Coordinates of C-alpha atoms in Angstrom, one line a residue:
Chain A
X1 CA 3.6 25.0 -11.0
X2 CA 1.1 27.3 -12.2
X3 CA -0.3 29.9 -11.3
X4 CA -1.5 33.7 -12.0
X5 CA 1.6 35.2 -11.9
X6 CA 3.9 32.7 -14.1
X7 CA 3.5 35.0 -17.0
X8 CA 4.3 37.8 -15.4
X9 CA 7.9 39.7 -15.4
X10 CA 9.7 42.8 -14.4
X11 CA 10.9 45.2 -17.7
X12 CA 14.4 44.4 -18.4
X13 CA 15.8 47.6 -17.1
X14 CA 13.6 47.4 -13.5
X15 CA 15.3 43.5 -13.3
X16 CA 18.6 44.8 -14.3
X17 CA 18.4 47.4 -11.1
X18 CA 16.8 44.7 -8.8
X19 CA 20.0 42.4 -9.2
X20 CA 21.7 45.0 -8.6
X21 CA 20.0 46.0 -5.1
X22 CA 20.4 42.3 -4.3
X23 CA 23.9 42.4 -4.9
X24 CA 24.2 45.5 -2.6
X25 CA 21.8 44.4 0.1
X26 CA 19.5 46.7 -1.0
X27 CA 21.3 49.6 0.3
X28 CA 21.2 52.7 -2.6
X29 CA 24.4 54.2 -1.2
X30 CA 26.2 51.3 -2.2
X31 CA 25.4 51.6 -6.0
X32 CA 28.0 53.6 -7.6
X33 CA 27.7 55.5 -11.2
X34 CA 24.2 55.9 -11.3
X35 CA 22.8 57.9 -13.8
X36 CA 19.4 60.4 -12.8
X37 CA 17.2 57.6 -14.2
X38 CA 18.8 54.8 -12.8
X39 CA 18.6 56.3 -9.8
X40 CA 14.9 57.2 -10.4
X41 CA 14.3 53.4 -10.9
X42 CA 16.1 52.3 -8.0
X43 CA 14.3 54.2 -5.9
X44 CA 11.2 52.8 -7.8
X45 CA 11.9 49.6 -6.4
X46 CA 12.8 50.1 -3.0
X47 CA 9.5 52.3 -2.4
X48 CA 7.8 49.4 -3.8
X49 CA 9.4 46.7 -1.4
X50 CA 9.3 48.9 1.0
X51 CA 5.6 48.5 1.6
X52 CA 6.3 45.1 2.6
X53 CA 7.8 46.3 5.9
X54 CA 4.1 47.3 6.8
X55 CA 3.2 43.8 6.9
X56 CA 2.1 43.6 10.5
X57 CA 3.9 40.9 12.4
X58 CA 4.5 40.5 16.2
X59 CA 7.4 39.7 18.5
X60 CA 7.8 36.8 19.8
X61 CA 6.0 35.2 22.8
X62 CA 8.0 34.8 26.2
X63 CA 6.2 31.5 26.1
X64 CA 7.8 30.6 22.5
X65 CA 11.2 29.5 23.6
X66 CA 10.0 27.5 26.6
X67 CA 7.6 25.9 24.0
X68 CA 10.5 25.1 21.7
X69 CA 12.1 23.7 24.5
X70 CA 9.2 21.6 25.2
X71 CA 8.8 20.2 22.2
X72 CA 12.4 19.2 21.7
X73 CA 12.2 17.3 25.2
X74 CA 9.0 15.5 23.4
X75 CA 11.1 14.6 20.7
X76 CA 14.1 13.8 23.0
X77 CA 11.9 11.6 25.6
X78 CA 10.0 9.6 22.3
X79 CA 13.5 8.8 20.6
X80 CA 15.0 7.2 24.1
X81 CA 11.7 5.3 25.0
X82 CA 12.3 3.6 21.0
X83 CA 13.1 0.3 21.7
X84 CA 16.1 -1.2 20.2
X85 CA 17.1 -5.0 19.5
X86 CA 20.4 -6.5 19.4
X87 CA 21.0 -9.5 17.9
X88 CA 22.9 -12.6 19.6
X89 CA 25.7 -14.6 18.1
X90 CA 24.4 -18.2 16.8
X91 CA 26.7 -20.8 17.4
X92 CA 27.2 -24.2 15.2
X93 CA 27.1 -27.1 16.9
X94 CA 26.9 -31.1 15.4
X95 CA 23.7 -31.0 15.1
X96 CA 23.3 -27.4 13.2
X97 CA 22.4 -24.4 15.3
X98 CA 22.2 -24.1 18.6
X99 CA 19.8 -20.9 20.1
X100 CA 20.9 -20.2 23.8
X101 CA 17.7 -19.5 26.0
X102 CA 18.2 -15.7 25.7
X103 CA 17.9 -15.6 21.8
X104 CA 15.0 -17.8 22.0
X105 CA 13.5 -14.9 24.5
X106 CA 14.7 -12.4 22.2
X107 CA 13.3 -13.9 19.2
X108 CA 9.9 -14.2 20.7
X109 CA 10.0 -10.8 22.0
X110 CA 10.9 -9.8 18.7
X111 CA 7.8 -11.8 16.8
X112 CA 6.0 -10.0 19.6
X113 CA 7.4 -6.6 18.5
X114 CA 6.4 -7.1 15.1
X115 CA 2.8 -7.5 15.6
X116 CA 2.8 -4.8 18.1
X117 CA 4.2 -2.5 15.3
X118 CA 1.9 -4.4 12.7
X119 CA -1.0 -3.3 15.5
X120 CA 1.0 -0.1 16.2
X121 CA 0.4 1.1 12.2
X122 CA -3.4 0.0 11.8
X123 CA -4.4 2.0 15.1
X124 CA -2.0 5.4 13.5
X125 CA -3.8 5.0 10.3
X126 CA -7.4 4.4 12.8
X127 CA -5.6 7.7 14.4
X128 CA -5.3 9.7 11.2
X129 CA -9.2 9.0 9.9
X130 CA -10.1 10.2 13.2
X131 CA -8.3 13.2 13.1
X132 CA -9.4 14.1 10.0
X133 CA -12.9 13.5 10.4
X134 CA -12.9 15.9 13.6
X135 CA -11.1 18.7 11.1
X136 CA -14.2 18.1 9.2
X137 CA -16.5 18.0 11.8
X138 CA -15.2 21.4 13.1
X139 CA -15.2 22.7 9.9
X140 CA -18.9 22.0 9.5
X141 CA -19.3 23.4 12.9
X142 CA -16.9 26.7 11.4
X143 CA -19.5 27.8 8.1
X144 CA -22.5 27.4 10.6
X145 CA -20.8 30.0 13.4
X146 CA -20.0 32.5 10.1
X147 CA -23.1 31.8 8.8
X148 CA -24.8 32.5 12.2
X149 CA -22.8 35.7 12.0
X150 CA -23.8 37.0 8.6
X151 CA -27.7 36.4 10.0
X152 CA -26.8 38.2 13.4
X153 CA -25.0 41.2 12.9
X154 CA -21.9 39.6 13.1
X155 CA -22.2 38.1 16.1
X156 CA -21.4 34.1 17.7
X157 CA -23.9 32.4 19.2
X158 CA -22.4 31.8 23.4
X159 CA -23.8 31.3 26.3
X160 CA -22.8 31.9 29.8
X161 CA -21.1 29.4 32.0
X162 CA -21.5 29.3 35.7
X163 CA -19.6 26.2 36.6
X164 CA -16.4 28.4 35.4
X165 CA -17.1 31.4 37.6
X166 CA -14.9 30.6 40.2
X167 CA -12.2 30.7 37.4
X168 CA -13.2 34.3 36.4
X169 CA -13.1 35.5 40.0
X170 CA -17.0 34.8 40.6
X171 CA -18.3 36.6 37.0
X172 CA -19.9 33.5 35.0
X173 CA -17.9 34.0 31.6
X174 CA -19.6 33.9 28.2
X175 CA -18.6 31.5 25.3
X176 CA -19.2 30.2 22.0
X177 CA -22.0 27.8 21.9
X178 CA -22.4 25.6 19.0
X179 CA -25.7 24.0 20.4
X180 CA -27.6 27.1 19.5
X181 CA -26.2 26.2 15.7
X182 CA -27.5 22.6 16.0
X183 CA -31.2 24.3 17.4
X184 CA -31.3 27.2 14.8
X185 CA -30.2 24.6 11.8
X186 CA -26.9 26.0 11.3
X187 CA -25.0 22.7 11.6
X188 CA -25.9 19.0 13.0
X189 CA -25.4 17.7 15.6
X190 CA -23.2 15.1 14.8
X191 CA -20.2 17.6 13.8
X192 CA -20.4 18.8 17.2
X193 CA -18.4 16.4 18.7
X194 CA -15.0 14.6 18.3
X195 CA -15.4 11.3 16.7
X196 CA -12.6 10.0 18.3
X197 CA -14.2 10.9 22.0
X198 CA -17.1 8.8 21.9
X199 CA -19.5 11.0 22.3
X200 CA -19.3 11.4 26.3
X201 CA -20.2 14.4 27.3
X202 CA -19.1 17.5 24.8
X203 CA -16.3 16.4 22.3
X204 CA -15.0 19.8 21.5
X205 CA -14.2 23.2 23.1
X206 CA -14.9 26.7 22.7
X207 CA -13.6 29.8 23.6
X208 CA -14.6 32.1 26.6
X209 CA -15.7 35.2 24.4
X210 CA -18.5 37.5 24.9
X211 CA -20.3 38.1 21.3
X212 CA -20.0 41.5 22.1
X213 CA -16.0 41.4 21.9
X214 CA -15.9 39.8 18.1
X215 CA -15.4 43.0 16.8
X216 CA -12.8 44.2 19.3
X217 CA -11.1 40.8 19.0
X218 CA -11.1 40.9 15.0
X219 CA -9.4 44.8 15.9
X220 CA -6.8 43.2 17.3
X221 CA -5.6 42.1 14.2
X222 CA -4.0 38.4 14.6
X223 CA -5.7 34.9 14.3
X224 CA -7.5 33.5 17.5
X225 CA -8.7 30.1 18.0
X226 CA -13.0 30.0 18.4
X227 CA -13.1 26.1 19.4
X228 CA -10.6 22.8 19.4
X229 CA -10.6 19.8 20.5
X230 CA -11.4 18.9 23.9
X231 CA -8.9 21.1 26.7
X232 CA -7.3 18.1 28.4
X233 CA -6.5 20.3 31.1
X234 CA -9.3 22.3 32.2
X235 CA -10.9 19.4 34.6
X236 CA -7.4 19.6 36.7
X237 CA -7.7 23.2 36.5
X238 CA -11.2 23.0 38.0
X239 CA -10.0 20.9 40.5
X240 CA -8.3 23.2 41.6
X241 CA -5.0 21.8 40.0
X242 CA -2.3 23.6 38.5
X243 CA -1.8 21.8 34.9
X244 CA 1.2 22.5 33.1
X245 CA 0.1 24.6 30.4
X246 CA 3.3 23.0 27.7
X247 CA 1.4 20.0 28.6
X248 CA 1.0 18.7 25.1
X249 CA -2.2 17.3 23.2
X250 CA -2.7 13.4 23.6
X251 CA -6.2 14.0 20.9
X252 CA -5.9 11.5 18.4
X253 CA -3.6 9.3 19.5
X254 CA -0.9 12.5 20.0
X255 CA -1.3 12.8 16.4
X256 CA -1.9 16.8 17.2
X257 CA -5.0 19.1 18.3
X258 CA -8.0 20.1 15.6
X259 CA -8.5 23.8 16.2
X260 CA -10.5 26.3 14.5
X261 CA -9.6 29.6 13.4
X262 CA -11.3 33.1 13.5
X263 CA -11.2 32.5 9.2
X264 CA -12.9 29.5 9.2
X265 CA -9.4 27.1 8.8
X266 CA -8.6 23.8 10.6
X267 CA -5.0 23.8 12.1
X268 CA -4.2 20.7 13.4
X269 CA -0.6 20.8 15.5
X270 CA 1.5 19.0 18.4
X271 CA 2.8 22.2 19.4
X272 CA 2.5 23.2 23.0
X273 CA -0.8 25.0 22.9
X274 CA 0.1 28.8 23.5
X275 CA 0.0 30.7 20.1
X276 CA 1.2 34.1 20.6
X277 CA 0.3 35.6 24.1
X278 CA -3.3 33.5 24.2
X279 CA -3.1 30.7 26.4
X280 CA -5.9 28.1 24.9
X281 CA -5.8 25.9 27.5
X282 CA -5.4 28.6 30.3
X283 CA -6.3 31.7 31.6
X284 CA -3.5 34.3 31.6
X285 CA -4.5 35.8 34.8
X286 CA -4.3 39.1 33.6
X287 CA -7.1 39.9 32.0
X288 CA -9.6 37.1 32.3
X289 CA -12.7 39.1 30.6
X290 CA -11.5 39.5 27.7
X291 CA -9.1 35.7 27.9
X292 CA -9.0 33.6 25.2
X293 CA -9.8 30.5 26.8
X294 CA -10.9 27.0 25.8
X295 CA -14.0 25.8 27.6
X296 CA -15.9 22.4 27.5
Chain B
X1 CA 36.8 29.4 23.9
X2 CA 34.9 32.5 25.4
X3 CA 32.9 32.1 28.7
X4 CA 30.4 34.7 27.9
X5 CA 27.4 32.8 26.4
X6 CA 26.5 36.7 24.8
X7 CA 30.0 37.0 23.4
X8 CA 29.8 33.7 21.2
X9 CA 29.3 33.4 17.6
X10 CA 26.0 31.0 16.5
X11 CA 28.2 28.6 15.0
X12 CA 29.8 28.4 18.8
X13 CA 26.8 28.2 20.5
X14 CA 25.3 25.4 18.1
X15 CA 28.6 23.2 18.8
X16 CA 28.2 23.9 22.5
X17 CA 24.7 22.7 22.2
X18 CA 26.2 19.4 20.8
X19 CA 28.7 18.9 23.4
X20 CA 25.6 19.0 25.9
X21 CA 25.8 22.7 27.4
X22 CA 21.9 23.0 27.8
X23 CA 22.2 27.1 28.0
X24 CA 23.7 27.3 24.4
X25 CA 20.3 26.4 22.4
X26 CA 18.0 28.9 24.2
X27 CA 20.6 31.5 23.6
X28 CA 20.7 30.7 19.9
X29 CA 17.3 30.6 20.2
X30 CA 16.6 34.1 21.7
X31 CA 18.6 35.5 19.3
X32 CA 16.3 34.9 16.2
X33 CA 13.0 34.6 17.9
X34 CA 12.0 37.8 16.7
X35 CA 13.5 37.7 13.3
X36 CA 12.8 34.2 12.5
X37 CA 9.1 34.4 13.5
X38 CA 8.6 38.1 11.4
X39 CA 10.3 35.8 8.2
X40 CA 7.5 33.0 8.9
X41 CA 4.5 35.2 9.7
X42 CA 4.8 36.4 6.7
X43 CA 6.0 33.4 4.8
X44 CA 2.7 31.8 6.5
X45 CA 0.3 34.5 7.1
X46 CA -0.7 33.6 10.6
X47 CA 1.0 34.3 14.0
X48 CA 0.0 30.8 14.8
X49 CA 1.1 29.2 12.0
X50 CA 4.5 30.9 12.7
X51 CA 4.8 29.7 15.9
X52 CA 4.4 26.4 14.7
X53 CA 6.6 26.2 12.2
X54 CA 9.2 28.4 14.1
X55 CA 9.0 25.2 16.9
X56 CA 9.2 22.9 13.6
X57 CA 12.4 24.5 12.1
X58 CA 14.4 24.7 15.8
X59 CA 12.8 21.3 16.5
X60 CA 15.0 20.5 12.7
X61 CA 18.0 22.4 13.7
X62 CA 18.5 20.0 16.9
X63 CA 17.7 16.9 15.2
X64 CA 20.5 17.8 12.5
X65 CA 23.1 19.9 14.6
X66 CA 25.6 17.3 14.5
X67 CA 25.6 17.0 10.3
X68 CA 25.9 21.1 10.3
X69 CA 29.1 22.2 8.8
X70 CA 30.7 24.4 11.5
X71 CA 32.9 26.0 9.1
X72 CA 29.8 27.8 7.4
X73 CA 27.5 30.2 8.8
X74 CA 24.4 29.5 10.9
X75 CA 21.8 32.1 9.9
X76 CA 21.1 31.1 5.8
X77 CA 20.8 27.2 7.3
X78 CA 18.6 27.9 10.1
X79 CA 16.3 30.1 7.8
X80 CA 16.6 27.7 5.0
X81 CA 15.4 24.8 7.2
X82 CA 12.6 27.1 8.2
X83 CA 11.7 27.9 4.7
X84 CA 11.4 24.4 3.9
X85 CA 9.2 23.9 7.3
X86 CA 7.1 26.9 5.8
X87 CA 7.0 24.9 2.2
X88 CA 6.3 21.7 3.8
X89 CA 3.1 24.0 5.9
X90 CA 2.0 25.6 2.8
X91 CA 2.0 21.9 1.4
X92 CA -0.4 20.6 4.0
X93 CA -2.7 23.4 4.5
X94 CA -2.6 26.0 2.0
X95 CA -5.7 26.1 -0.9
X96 CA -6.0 29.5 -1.4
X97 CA -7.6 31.1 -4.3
X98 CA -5.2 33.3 -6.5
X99 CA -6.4 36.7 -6.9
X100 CA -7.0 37.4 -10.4
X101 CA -5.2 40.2 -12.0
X102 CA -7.1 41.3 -14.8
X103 CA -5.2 45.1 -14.8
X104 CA -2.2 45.1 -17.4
X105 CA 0.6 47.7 -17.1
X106 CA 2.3 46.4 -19.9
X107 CA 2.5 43.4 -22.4
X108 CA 4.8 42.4 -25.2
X109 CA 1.8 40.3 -27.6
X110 CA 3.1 36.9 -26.5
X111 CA 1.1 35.8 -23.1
X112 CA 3.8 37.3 -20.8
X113 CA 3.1 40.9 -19.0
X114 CA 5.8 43.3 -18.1
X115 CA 5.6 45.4 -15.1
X116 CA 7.9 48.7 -15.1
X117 CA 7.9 50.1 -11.7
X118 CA 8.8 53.6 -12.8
X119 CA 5.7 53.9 -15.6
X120 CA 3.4 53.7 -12.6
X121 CA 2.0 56.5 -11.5
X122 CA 0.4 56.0 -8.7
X123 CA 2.4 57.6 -5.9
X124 CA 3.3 55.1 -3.0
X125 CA 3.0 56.4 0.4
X126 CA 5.7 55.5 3.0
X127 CA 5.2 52.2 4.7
X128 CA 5.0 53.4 8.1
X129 CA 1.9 56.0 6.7
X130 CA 0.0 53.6 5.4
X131 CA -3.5 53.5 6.4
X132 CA -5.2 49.8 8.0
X133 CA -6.7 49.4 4.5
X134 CA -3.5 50.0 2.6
X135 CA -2.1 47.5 5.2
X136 CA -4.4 44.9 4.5
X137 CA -3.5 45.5 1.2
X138 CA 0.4 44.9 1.8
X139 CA -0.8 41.8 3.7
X140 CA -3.1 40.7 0.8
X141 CA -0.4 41.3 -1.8
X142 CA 2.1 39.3 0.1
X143 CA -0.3 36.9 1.1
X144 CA -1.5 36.0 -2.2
X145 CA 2.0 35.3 -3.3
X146 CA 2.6 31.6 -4.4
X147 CA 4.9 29.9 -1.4
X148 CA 8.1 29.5 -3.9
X149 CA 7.8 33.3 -5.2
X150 CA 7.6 34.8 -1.9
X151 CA 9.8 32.7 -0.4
X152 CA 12.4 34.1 -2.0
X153 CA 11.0 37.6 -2.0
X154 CA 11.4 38.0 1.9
X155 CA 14.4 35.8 2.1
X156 CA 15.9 38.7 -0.4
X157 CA 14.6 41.2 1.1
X158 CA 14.3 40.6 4.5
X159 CA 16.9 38.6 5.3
X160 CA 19.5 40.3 2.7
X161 CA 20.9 37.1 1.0
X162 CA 22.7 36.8 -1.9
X163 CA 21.7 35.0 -4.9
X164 CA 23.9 32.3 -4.7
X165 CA 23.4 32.4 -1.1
X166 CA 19.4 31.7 -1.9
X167 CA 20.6 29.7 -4.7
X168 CA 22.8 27.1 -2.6
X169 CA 20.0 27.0 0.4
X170 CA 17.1 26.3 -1.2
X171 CA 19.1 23.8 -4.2
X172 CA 17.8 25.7 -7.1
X173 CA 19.2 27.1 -10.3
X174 CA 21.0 30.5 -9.7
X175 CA 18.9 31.6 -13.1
X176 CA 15.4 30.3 -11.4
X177 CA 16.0 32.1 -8.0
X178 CA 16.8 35.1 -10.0
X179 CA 13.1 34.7 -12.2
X180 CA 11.4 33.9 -9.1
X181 CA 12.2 37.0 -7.6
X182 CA 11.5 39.0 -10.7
X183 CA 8.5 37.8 -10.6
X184 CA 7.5 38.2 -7.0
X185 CA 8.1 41.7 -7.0
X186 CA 6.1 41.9 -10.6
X187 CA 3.4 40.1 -8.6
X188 CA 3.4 42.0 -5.7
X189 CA 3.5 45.3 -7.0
X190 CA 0.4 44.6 -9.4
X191 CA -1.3 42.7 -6.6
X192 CA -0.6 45.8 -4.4
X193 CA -1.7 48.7 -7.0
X194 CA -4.8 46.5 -8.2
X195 CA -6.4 46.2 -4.8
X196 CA -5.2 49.7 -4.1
X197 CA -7.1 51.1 -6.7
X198 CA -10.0 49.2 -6.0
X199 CA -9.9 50.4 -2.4
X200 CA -9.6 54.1 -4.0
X201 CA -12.5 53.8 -6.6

């Protein structure tokens, strides 16, 4: 692999005293005989490395385990619904072979099995084309929202939705609206939807934040989804359900959900949608102004 | 065998999990949430990503729990599957432009560069003073990191393991995980100083 940093190498005597903090654990007590400069060098190193521990990371969810959990059930549930064929003994008669009734069955199920896998494959591969002409689409919609932005003093185009407000205790939340992209010539119109949904109704979703809060959002220094695909369970929510929020993504043929980040990526997963302490598909309940929450 | 699910080595709990006691997984499982997912988010960059792959690497453990060697310890393999998981993520999704690192410390004439932490002299502050703009330039240093050197970096670091422990995980020459690391810490220390300096100018 290469890359910019192939040709470079720490001096001999700073890779000499890094093996030797590996070999200790990194602990400088542990490194007996050091002279004043090795000791200088050490040190070096472990201020330098040190920085890394101001790498901000978070603890983990409460929702991450369940999620695991959840996922492994997914897994456990797909691998016990797999069929599996057995094959029956053939018996020789006088005549040659005889099939019993049941292996004739068996044998046409199995022909049937093979064209259902033959169709099974052609429909994944439909599946995957799909899935990554929505990544596209979304991505076309992404560079118009951060090119909206730059033109607006950094701030997404939304626009208020009163068919939520009786989600958001009466107060008609604000979200991203990728319509005023389409009007303004930010995007077309055709990347605003799913190309796997047809094109009923809106193929995507977006989340419920106020252009104001951008800034604050960006503050809060982790990664936020601005749109997906389309929340599969916000119509039960609205009526007046209560949707499992592990329930995970059937989009493109369960292949995973399309969603787009606040730096303009495409992340495509199976995972139970809760990343961190933002529920995507539902409101938290805590602080529902200021929710990240996917609306269509 | 101990009835206390807390007073139970991993290695317990994982062969627990495979004789069907449902309470041993989430156990094993709460007790690396929080260093598992630090390893990945900075391994991937993203909270989400982490969570992802976090779900990804447990999903792994399960699947393979009955070919794990009880006799050996479960923290390298866990975070050696996740590594992978993390390789395998930076396979699918990660283009990222390397930052170019035009300022030399050192050089010996024949394409390489040498870095000499001590000849520095730029003072470096302690890691819990750091400014948001000296963060960002941790994160950017790490983050512009090629997946193979800084996997090694934080499994080194981080995680404390041993050369031959690295080595033996990730199936690699002894001599190669010991360059690789060289040359993270080369990398990240540049990385860091250059944007540093550019933040200062």
């Amino acid at each position: 692999m290469t890359d910019g940093f192939d040709h470079l190498k720490l001096s001999e005597a700073d890779a000499a005293m890094l093996d030797r903090l590996v070999d200790v654990g990194f602990e400088l007590d542990q490194l007996e005989y050091l002279s004043s400069e090795e000791k200088q060098r050490a040190t070096a190193i472990l201020e330098q490395l040190g920085l890394l521990q101001a790498y901000p990371v978070e603890d983990a969810s409460g929702t991450l385990i369940d999620a695991t959990l959840a996922r492994i059930d997914q897994y456990e549930q797909q691998r016990a619904a797999r069929l599996h064929i057995s094959t029956s003994e053939i018996t020789a008669t006088s005549r040659g072979f005889s099939f019993p009734k049941l292996d004739l069955i068996a044998t046409a199920a199995a022909i049937l099995l093979c064209v259902a896998l033959v169709s099974m494959f052609a429909k994944t591969n439909r599946d995957h084309s799909i899935q990554s002409n929505c990544a596209t689409n979304m991505a076309g919609v992404g560079a118009g929202l951060f090119t909206y932005a730059e033109d607006h003093n950094n701030e997404m185009p939304t626009s208020s939705i009163d068919s939520l407000s009786s989600l958001f205790g009466g107060v008609s939340p604000e979200r991203t609206d990728a319509n005023v992209l389409v009007e303004e010539g930010y995007c077309d119109h055709h990347h605003l939807n799913c190309p796997g949904h047809g094109g009923q109704g809106g193929g995507f979703s977006y989340q419920t934040q106020s252009a104001q809060s951008w800034e604050n959002l960006k503050n809060r220094g982790r990664v936020f989804v601005i749109m997906a695909d389309r929340n599969p369970i916000l119509d039960d929510l609205l009526a007046g359900g209560t949707p499992d929020p592990l329930t995970p993504s059937a989009s493109h043929g369960a292949l995973g959900h399309n969603r787009l980040l606040d730096d303009g990526s495409t992340y495509t997963s199976v995972a139970p949608p809760i990343i961190g302490n933002d529920f995507i598909w539902l409101l938290d309940g805590k602080n529902r102004r200021i929710d990240i929450f996917l609306t269509h | 065998m101990p009835t206390d699910i807390d007073q139970r080595t991993d290695e317990e709990l994982l062969s627990a999990h495979i004789d069907g006691d449902s309470s041993a997984f989430p156990e094993l499982m709460d007790r690396y949430k929080n260093s598992l997912l630090h390893f990945l988010i900075r391994f991937v960059g993203t909270t989400a990503a982490a969570e992802d792959v976090f779900q990804e690497a447990f999903l792994q453990v399960h699947i393979s729990a009955e070919t794990f060697d009880l006799t050996r310890r479960f923290k390298p393999w866990l975070f050696t599957i996740a590594a992978n998981k993390g390789r395998d993520w930076h396979r699918k999704h990660s283009k990222r432009t390397v930052l170019s690192l035009s300022q030399e410390i050192g050089g010996d004439g024949d394409g390489a560069r040498f870095v000499d932490l001590m000849e520095s002299d730029q003072e470096l502050p302690d890691a819990k003073l750091l400014d948001s703009e000296q963060i960002d330039s941790v994160r950017n240093a790490v983050d512009h990191l090629p997946s193979h050197l800084r996997e090694i970096l934080l499994l080194s670091y981080f995680q404390q393991m041993s050369y031959v422990q690295i080595a033996d995980s990730l199936q690699i020459p002894l001599g190669t995980v010991k360059s690789r690391l060289h040359a993270a810490v080369a990398a990240f220390s540049q990385t860091w100083q250059a944007s540093n300096t550019e933040e200062q100018v």
